[in-house]
């Protein structure tokens, strides 16, 4: 009864094709944005902002990037972190070497650099599929951080390739406090999420899904498979690159190439599996889940151990994390392959009928 | 469903001709020296027992398979080997024997992909969803809605095709091909596995497409009744070779065709 | 020249280890079409369980081996039950992702049970040069490596007999060829899968023991096991022979690259561009890059069959 679309008649295709055709969704999204823009900065503590909300948004953007490639275009990648590294280091170098360049331009150029590298490593996708491609992207995952460490020019000759991000300043306004950083990340991520949503409901998004679902049929319709896949790699890597730049500039402040390791790539892959493969919202849900789970586990295990009077060996939490992540991945793939996003959809369908069962 | 049409009036000159096509996979010969032509606005059927090479023939015409020998002449242009993209851009659309829809996408989106070649806004405008891109999406939506209306599938337009029953999926696949506004439509067993009502509907759609839009159609079909009713001329293949070609009546009387279908004592 | 041969032989013998891991992948892929990303985790789990049993209960080699094998067989059966059976008929990519989850799960469980510190694994084999070879050819070849190579060879031979001469082997090949048809003639698919995963567990155990005895039992084993992926790209996913040859090629070329390439490249850069860089550590990615290049040239692998897409 609460979530009912009856009575909302669409009298034009334009009305039917808008972003959120259902009134309740529009209200919901606006409320969410208002909370994120106004209430959170007023209420959230620095811990919440720096340890939870900012990483959540950054990871959501990276997950979005991977979801475009894997969820929409059907090309599996295990090299997400490497493309993030390219974005972070490229943005750093553009800031460093071009005097007076606006920070957002650096970010965009960082994204574009990452896109170029992504296309390069995406080339094998023209001949191979599935886990073959996964191995090809592993090459990027191991090669790129190595290169960033070895060629010290990339990190302005710092030891072991560590870079310290320059301050983020736009038109004289410096984003230095947690609240300001949070708002900066929020705006970038929201704009890019909107753009992603627009792409997936336009011709390019349909082409991605067509190639994913049945490439021969797509080709026969006149979709250029090669071009479509490479655009997916480019757009995906662009998103990951910008996410990497945000990771360095707004989340950690200083990063080293080895921080962008296989483990990070897997974590982002898990976000889209749990959140929902082929869903924009799923990327956010998955990022939230994977960001919060370790914190939750840590609290439960630590408090539980104290309560039971146990003395847990060090590293128990991180091992328990591996087990829980692994089990959850298998669970979701078996029970709900479309992830949290699908559960959300089912919940909405139930709400439509609530309080009646059918 | 006896269909009467005035063949002499609407059929034009030769539109497509395949000349001496041979195709082999490794050592297996799928097609040997096949030649036939298709005239404009005609409905041309390809029949033959299982494994006769019918689908391979369609795959050669729109470039999914590359024949080793022969020429395909379409709309005045000659090709040694067709390329799928070239075929699509020249106005050749097709359906597949085992439905080849995009299972994860809605009916509407599936049919919109059929118009891919007609959409031109760039990636940047698509990301913003403003101006030309918005207009383009709406304009093509309208075109696709006409086809949805024509095929009577309005009620399922937003359903993911994977959830639809078989017969409706076949219809959606035809719709996706029609969305491209093809000049030549290749249909690979459009009625396979359908019940009698569904077959009648599908026949009606095929004839209407031919009548209303003047689309030239090449179809593969097993149901002889349907073939005899809808097609203007028939090609018969057996073991990758052409064994008959002519009007339905001629083909029905052809001894080689009768032997191929009923078997012959050796 | 002598140094070159030593590097080459060292590389080939390291390659044998890759082959052993790759062999487990091939077995499972052939029989169930699953690309088992967790094979590396199984190697790690096997080695850790073996050492753990030895330490905790003071078991000798011959006591810990069957017990660990038992654990691996139970694991194989469990995986078939819990992970594979519910995912039957799902796309390959889904199964692949499920095995990534499985890998995380196994790595976590192994370390929760047995702890996270690096363990020494002693098989009673010394990692020292063989004297007779030393004297005659003036080459340094480790005893340990040679035994490892012999074990690998023996394992392949046993598997070949198992596949080609036994009833279960014939059923396995039937399943690999066509699931549906195998079911139709009455081959119990689920049982076969459980057997295959158990055999893969056995292979993982052998690989884990050899790897562990050489480098210590530690989490880094799982990374070494990842190297089996490029091996498979070279050898093809469905060929036992390919797994062996691919492993040898990767092992040898990787070692040679690590020894010769960095100095060559550094010298070149210094001479022509006046750039001074230390390029050591090529080993970390060389195998993957080799596989990537190989994919562009011959995607079906050295021994894989070229598939024709039917429409």
XYZ file of C-alpha atoms in Angstrom, chain A:
358
model
C 0.000 0.000 0.000
C 2.883 2.326 0.798
C 4.723 1.701 -2.412
C 2.057 1.683 -5.047
C 2.328 2.916 -8.554
C -1.297 2.489 -9.587
C -2.802 5.814 -10.543
C 0.524 7.132 -11.784
C -0.327 7.068 -15.474
C 2.350 7.851 -17.999
C 0.986 9.775 -20.930
C 4.204 10.047 -22.893
C 7.250 7.922 -23.541
C 9.312 10.759 -22.069
C 7.514 10.329 -18.745
C 8.081 6.585 -18.931
C 11.780 6.958 -19.696
C 12.726 9.324 -16.904
C 15.307 8.280 -14.354
C 12.876 7.319 -11.613
C 9.437 6.863 -13.153
C 7.745 6.061 -9.846
C 6.873 8.915 -7.483
C 7.926 7.111 -4.310
C 11.367 6.412 -5.788
C 11.826 10.079 -6.586
C 10.900 11.042 -3.045
C 13.197 8.340 -1.670
C 16.205 9.403 -3.703
C 15.717 13.070 -2.876
C 15.439 12.263 0.832
C 18.594 10.160 0.655
C 20.479 12.978 -1.068
C 19.239 15.479 1.492
C 20.382 13.258 4.338
C 23.774 12.661 2.718
C 24.309 16.349 1.944
C 22.865 17.984 5.060
C 22.225 15.619 7.955
C 25.410 13.526 7.692
C 27.842 16.483 7.731
C 25.969 17.916 10.731
C 25.709 14.729 12.737
C 28.450 12.272 11.767
C 31.618 12.073 13.851
C 35.072 12.305 12.299
C 35.521 8.573 12.814
C 32.379 7.827 10.848
C 33.387 10.175 8.077
C 37.007 9.119 7.647
C 36.821 5.437 8.503
C 33.440 4.483 7.089
C 31.661 6.955 4.846
C 34.567 8.182 2.731
C 35.974 4.694 2.032
C 32.438 3.466 1.376
C 31.917 6.105 -1.309
C 35.348 5.557 -2.851
C 34.871 1.788 -2.993
C 31.360 2.243 -4.339
C 32.823 4.188 -7.256
C 35.439 1.500 -7.921
C 32.743 -1.179 -7.665
C 30.645 0.824 -10.107
C 33.578 0.801 -12.499
C 34.045 -2.939 -12.196
C 30.306 -3.485 -12.481
C 30.219 -1.672 -15.815
C 32.872 -4.057 -17.126
C 31.839 -7.284 -15.435
C 28.163 -6.820 -14.650
C 27.041 -5.016 -17.790
C 29.582 -5.994 -20.441
C 30.300 -9.462 -19.040
C 34.104 -9.187 -18.987
C 35.638 -10.461 -15.766
C 38.543 -8.460 -14.372
C 40.853 -9.201 -11.459
C 42.899 -6.056 -12.023
C 40.648 -3.355 -10.560
C 43.207 -2.219 -7.985
C 45.878 -1.811 -10.652
C 43.643 0.572 -12.600
C 42.952 2.470 -9.390
C 46.723 2.774 -8.916
C 47.112 4.181 -12.410
C 44.444 6.799 -11.664
C 45.993 7.800 -8.348
C 49.558 8.045 -9.642
C 48.554 9.789 -12.852
C 46.509 12.408 -10.986
C 49.459 12.931 -8.635
C 51.852 13.476 -11.510
C 49.543 15.839 -13.370
C 49.220 17.929 -10.207
C 52.936 17.777 -9.613
C 54.223 18.531 -13.071
C 51.725 20.952 -14.574
C 51.714 24.115 -12.481
C 48.319 25.560 -11.677
C 46.293 22.692 -13.092
C 42.868 22.470 -11.382
C 42.508 19.379 -9.214
C 39.378 18.162 -10.997
C 41.201 18.331 -14.318
C 43.973 16.214 -12.778
C 41.402 13.686 -11.633
C 39.818 13.560 -15.061
C 43.223 13.158 -16.714
C 44.069 10.455 -14.169
C 40.854 8.685 -15.137
C 41.673 9.026 -18.822
C 45.176 7.626 -18.287
C 43.649 4.690 -16.486
C 41.162 4.296 -19.341
C 44.022 4.119 -21.855
C 45.814 1.473 -19.796
C 42.529 -0.383 -19.386
C 42.000 -0.513 -23.137
C 45.522 -1.867 -23.564
C 44.926 -4.723 -21.143
C 41.443 -5.195 -22.562
C 42.767 -6.022 -26.006
C 42.923 -9.778 -25.299
C 39.186 -9.682 -24.560
C 38.634 -9.469 -28.285
C 39.723 -13.069 -28.625
C 39.028 -14.642 -25.248
C 36.305 -14.797 -22.643
C 35.612 -15.626 -19.040
C 38.438 -16.805 -16.849
C 40.938 -16.603 -19.708
C 40.400 -12.886 -19.507
C 40.767 -13.021 -15.741
C 44.320 -14.294 -16.220
C 45.042 -11.500 -18.678
C 43.882 -8.900 -16.161
C 46.065 -10.550 -13.511
C 48.998 -9.490 -15.682
C 47.938 -5.874 -15.161
C 47.485 -6.518 -11.453
C 51.047 -7.740 -10.996
C 52.810 -5.619 -13.595
C 51.485 -2.140 -12.863
C 52.346 -1.867 -9.145
C 55.785 -3.327 -9.924
C 56.347 -0.692 -12.587
C 55.203 2.106 -10.257
C 57.672 0.970 -7.614
C 60.587 0.426 -9.956
C 60.313 3.601 -12.009
C 60.685 6.143 -9.261
C 59.815 8.998 -11.605
C 56.148 8.103 -11.017
C 56.453 8.837 -7.297
C 58.791 11.797 -7.720
C 61.721 9.660 -6.499
C 60.270 8.784 -3.127
C 61.404 5.576 -1.499
C 59.311 2.439 -2.275
C 57.023 4.528 -4.440
C 55.000 6.255 -1.733
C 53.172 9.369 -2.869
C 51.617 11.994 -0.643
C 48.593 13.612 -2.199
C 48.580 17.374 -2.680
C 45.830 19.338 -0.951
C 42.494 19.366 -2.745
C 41.636 22.946 -3.571
C 38.893 24.227 -5.839
C 38.646 27.968 -6.558
C 40.502 28.781 -3.369
C 38.379 26.530 -1.180
C 40.461 23.828 0.500
C 38.888 20.451 1.216
C 40.924 19.589 4.275
C 38.581 18.596 7.120
C 36.788 15.229 7.184
C 33.441 16.890 6.489
C 34.776 18.792 3.501
C 36.532 15.752 2.111
C 33.370 13.745 2.540
C 31.286 16.313 0.673
C 33.851 16.465 -2.120
C 33.822 12.679 -2.545
C 30.047 12.559 -2.277
C 29.531 15.042 -5.084
C 32.051 13.369 -7.405
C 30.598 9.917 -6.759
C 26.985 11.056 -7.101
C 27.649 12.780 -10.423
C 29.544 9.782 -11.789
C 26.862 7.357 -10.598
C 24.238 9.418 -12.408
C 26.346 9.342 -15.556
C 26.728 5.570 -15.240
C 22.977 5.150 -14.858
C 22.449 7.248 -17.972
C 24.933 5.214 -19.948
C 23.404 1.886 -19.032
C 19.940 3.039 -20.106
C 21.210 4.371 -23.432
C 22.463 2.691 -26.583
C 25.924 1.920 -25.178
C 24.469 0.182 -22.115
C 22.220 -1.962 -24.278
C 25.192 -2.799 -26.489
C 27.204 -3.876 -23.408
C 24.430 -6.130 -22.184
C 23.846 -7.524 -25.675
C 27.513 -8.485 -25.964
C 27.347 -9.993 -22.490
C 24.213 -12.045 -23.137
C 24.860 -13.289 -26.657
C 27.707 -11.887 -28.678
C 26.852 -13.573 -31.980
C 23.331 -12.136 -31.969
C 24.713 -8.718 -31.059
C 27.080 -8.814 -33.996
C 24.306 -9.813 -36.376
C 22.256 -6.821 -35.242
C 25.125 -4.563 -36.186
C 26.744 -3.946 -32.796
C 30.498 -3.749 -33.177
C 31.717 -6.212 -30.579
C 35.309 -5.059 -30.489
C 34.399 -1.411 -30.098
C 31.753 -2.168 -27.476
C 34.119 -4.218 -25.331
C 36.915 -1.682 -25.539
C 34.552 1.147 -24.602
C 33.507 -0.930 -21.603
C 37.158 -1.330 -20.612
C 37.783 2.381 -21.107
C 34.749 3.590 -19.149
C 35.285 1.022 -16.411
C 38.953 1.913 -16.027
C 38.076 5.597 -16.044
C 35.770 5.046 -13.082
C 38.368 2.915 -11.291
C 41.035 5.517 -12.026
C 39.000 8.341 -10.510
C 38.185 6.077 -7.566
C 41.922 5.486 -7.147
C 42.587 9.218 -7.174
C 39.909 9.770 -4.531
C 41.386 6.859 -2.558
C 44.693 8.720 -2.438
C 43.477 12.312 -2.170
C 40.436 12.076 0.062
C 40.756 8.801 1.946
C 44.358 7.848 2.777
C 46.356 10.950 1.931
C 49.444 8.966 1.058
C 49.524 5.670 -0.809
C 52.082 3.238 -2.140
C 51.810 1.007 -5.217
C 51.783 -2.187 -3.169
C 48.627 -0.973 -1.434
C 46.799 -1.509 -4.737
C 47.205 -5.261 -4.525
C 45.295 -8.324 -5.608
C 43.518 -8.364 -2.279
C 41.945 -4.977 -2.989
C 40.883 -6.163 -6.446
C 39.184 -9.180 -4.907
C 37.477 -7.029 -2.303
C 35.940 -4.894 -5.037
C 34.913 -7.986 -6.979
C 33.175 -9.241 -3.836
C 31.329 -5.940 -3.564
C 29.683 -6.422 -6.914
C 28.935 -10.107 -6.368
C 27.274 -9.432 -3.026
C 25.773 -6.093 -4.023
C 24.448 -7.168 -7.390
C 26.109 -7.884 -10.698
C 24.751 -5.557 -13.361
C 23.185 -3.054 -10.998
C 24.238 0.506 -10.228
C 22.588 0.441 -6.841
C 24.123 -2.971 -6.172
C 27.576 -1.402 -6.382
C 26.654 0.898 -3.511
C 24.990 -1.794 -1.437
C 27.948 -4.135 -1.919
C 30.466 -1.415 -1.040
C 28.537 -0.599 2.126
C 28.358 -4.257 3.072
C 32.036 -5.019 2.517
C 33.119 -1.792 4.251
C 30.977 -2.415 7.300
C 31.452 -6.168 7.651
C 35.063 -6.121 8.945
C 34.195 -3.435 11.484
C 31.174 -5.415 12.598
C 33.191 -8.659 12.785
C 35.914 -6.967 14.775
C 33.418 -5.700 17.340
C 31.635 -9.029 17.596
C 34.826 -11.070 17.918
C 36.562 -8.727 20.346
C 33.523 -8.251 22.568
C 32.613 -11.904 22.240
C 36.072 -12.979 23.321
C 35.993 -10.662 26.327
C 32.535 -11.839 27.242
C 33.562 -15.496 26.996
C 36.870 -14.810 28.693
C 38.812 -16.129 25.695
C 42.160 -14.887 24.544
C 42.034 -14.837 20.757
C 45.351 -15.111 18.930
C 46.261 -12.069 16.852
C 45.052 -12.212 13.303
C 41.880 -14.044 14.219
C 39.732 -11.209 12.967
C 41.371 -11.041 9.579
C 41.181 -14.833 9.211
C 37.537 -14.786 10.263
C 37.033 -12.106 7.620
C 38.396 -14.406 4.926
C 36.079 -17.176 6.046
C 33.009 -14.954 6.213
C 33.745 -13.273 2.871
C 34.287 -16.627 1.204
C 31.179 -18.180 2.686
C 29.064 -15.148 1.795
C 30.250 -15.173 -1.815
C 29.280 -18.808 -2.185
C 26.014 -18.203 -0.360
C 25.001 -15.304 -2.569
C 25.998 -17.039 -5.799
C 23.862 -20.013 -4.846
C 20.883 -18.332 -3.214
C 20.677 -14.899 -4.817
C 23.057 -14.484 -7.758
C 21.765 -10.973 -8.340
C 22.795 -9.932 -4.863
C 21.474 -7.367 -2.430
C 20.071 -5.262 -5.257
C 17.684 -8.081 -6.132
C 16.693 -8.478 -2.481
C 15.894 -4.777 -2.415
C 13.712 -5.202 -5.500
C 11.870 -8.092 -3.875
C 11.369 -5.971 -0.782
C 9.838 -3.237 -2.918
C 7.481 -5.711 -4.537
C 6.392 -6.847 -1.095
C 5.922 -3.246 0.023
C 3.637 -2.694 -2.934
C 1.233 -5.206 -1.428
C 1.875 -4.565 2.233
C 0.079 -5.190 4.579
C -1.488 -7.914 2.436
C 0.470 -11.061 1.623
C -0.605 -11.255 -2.050
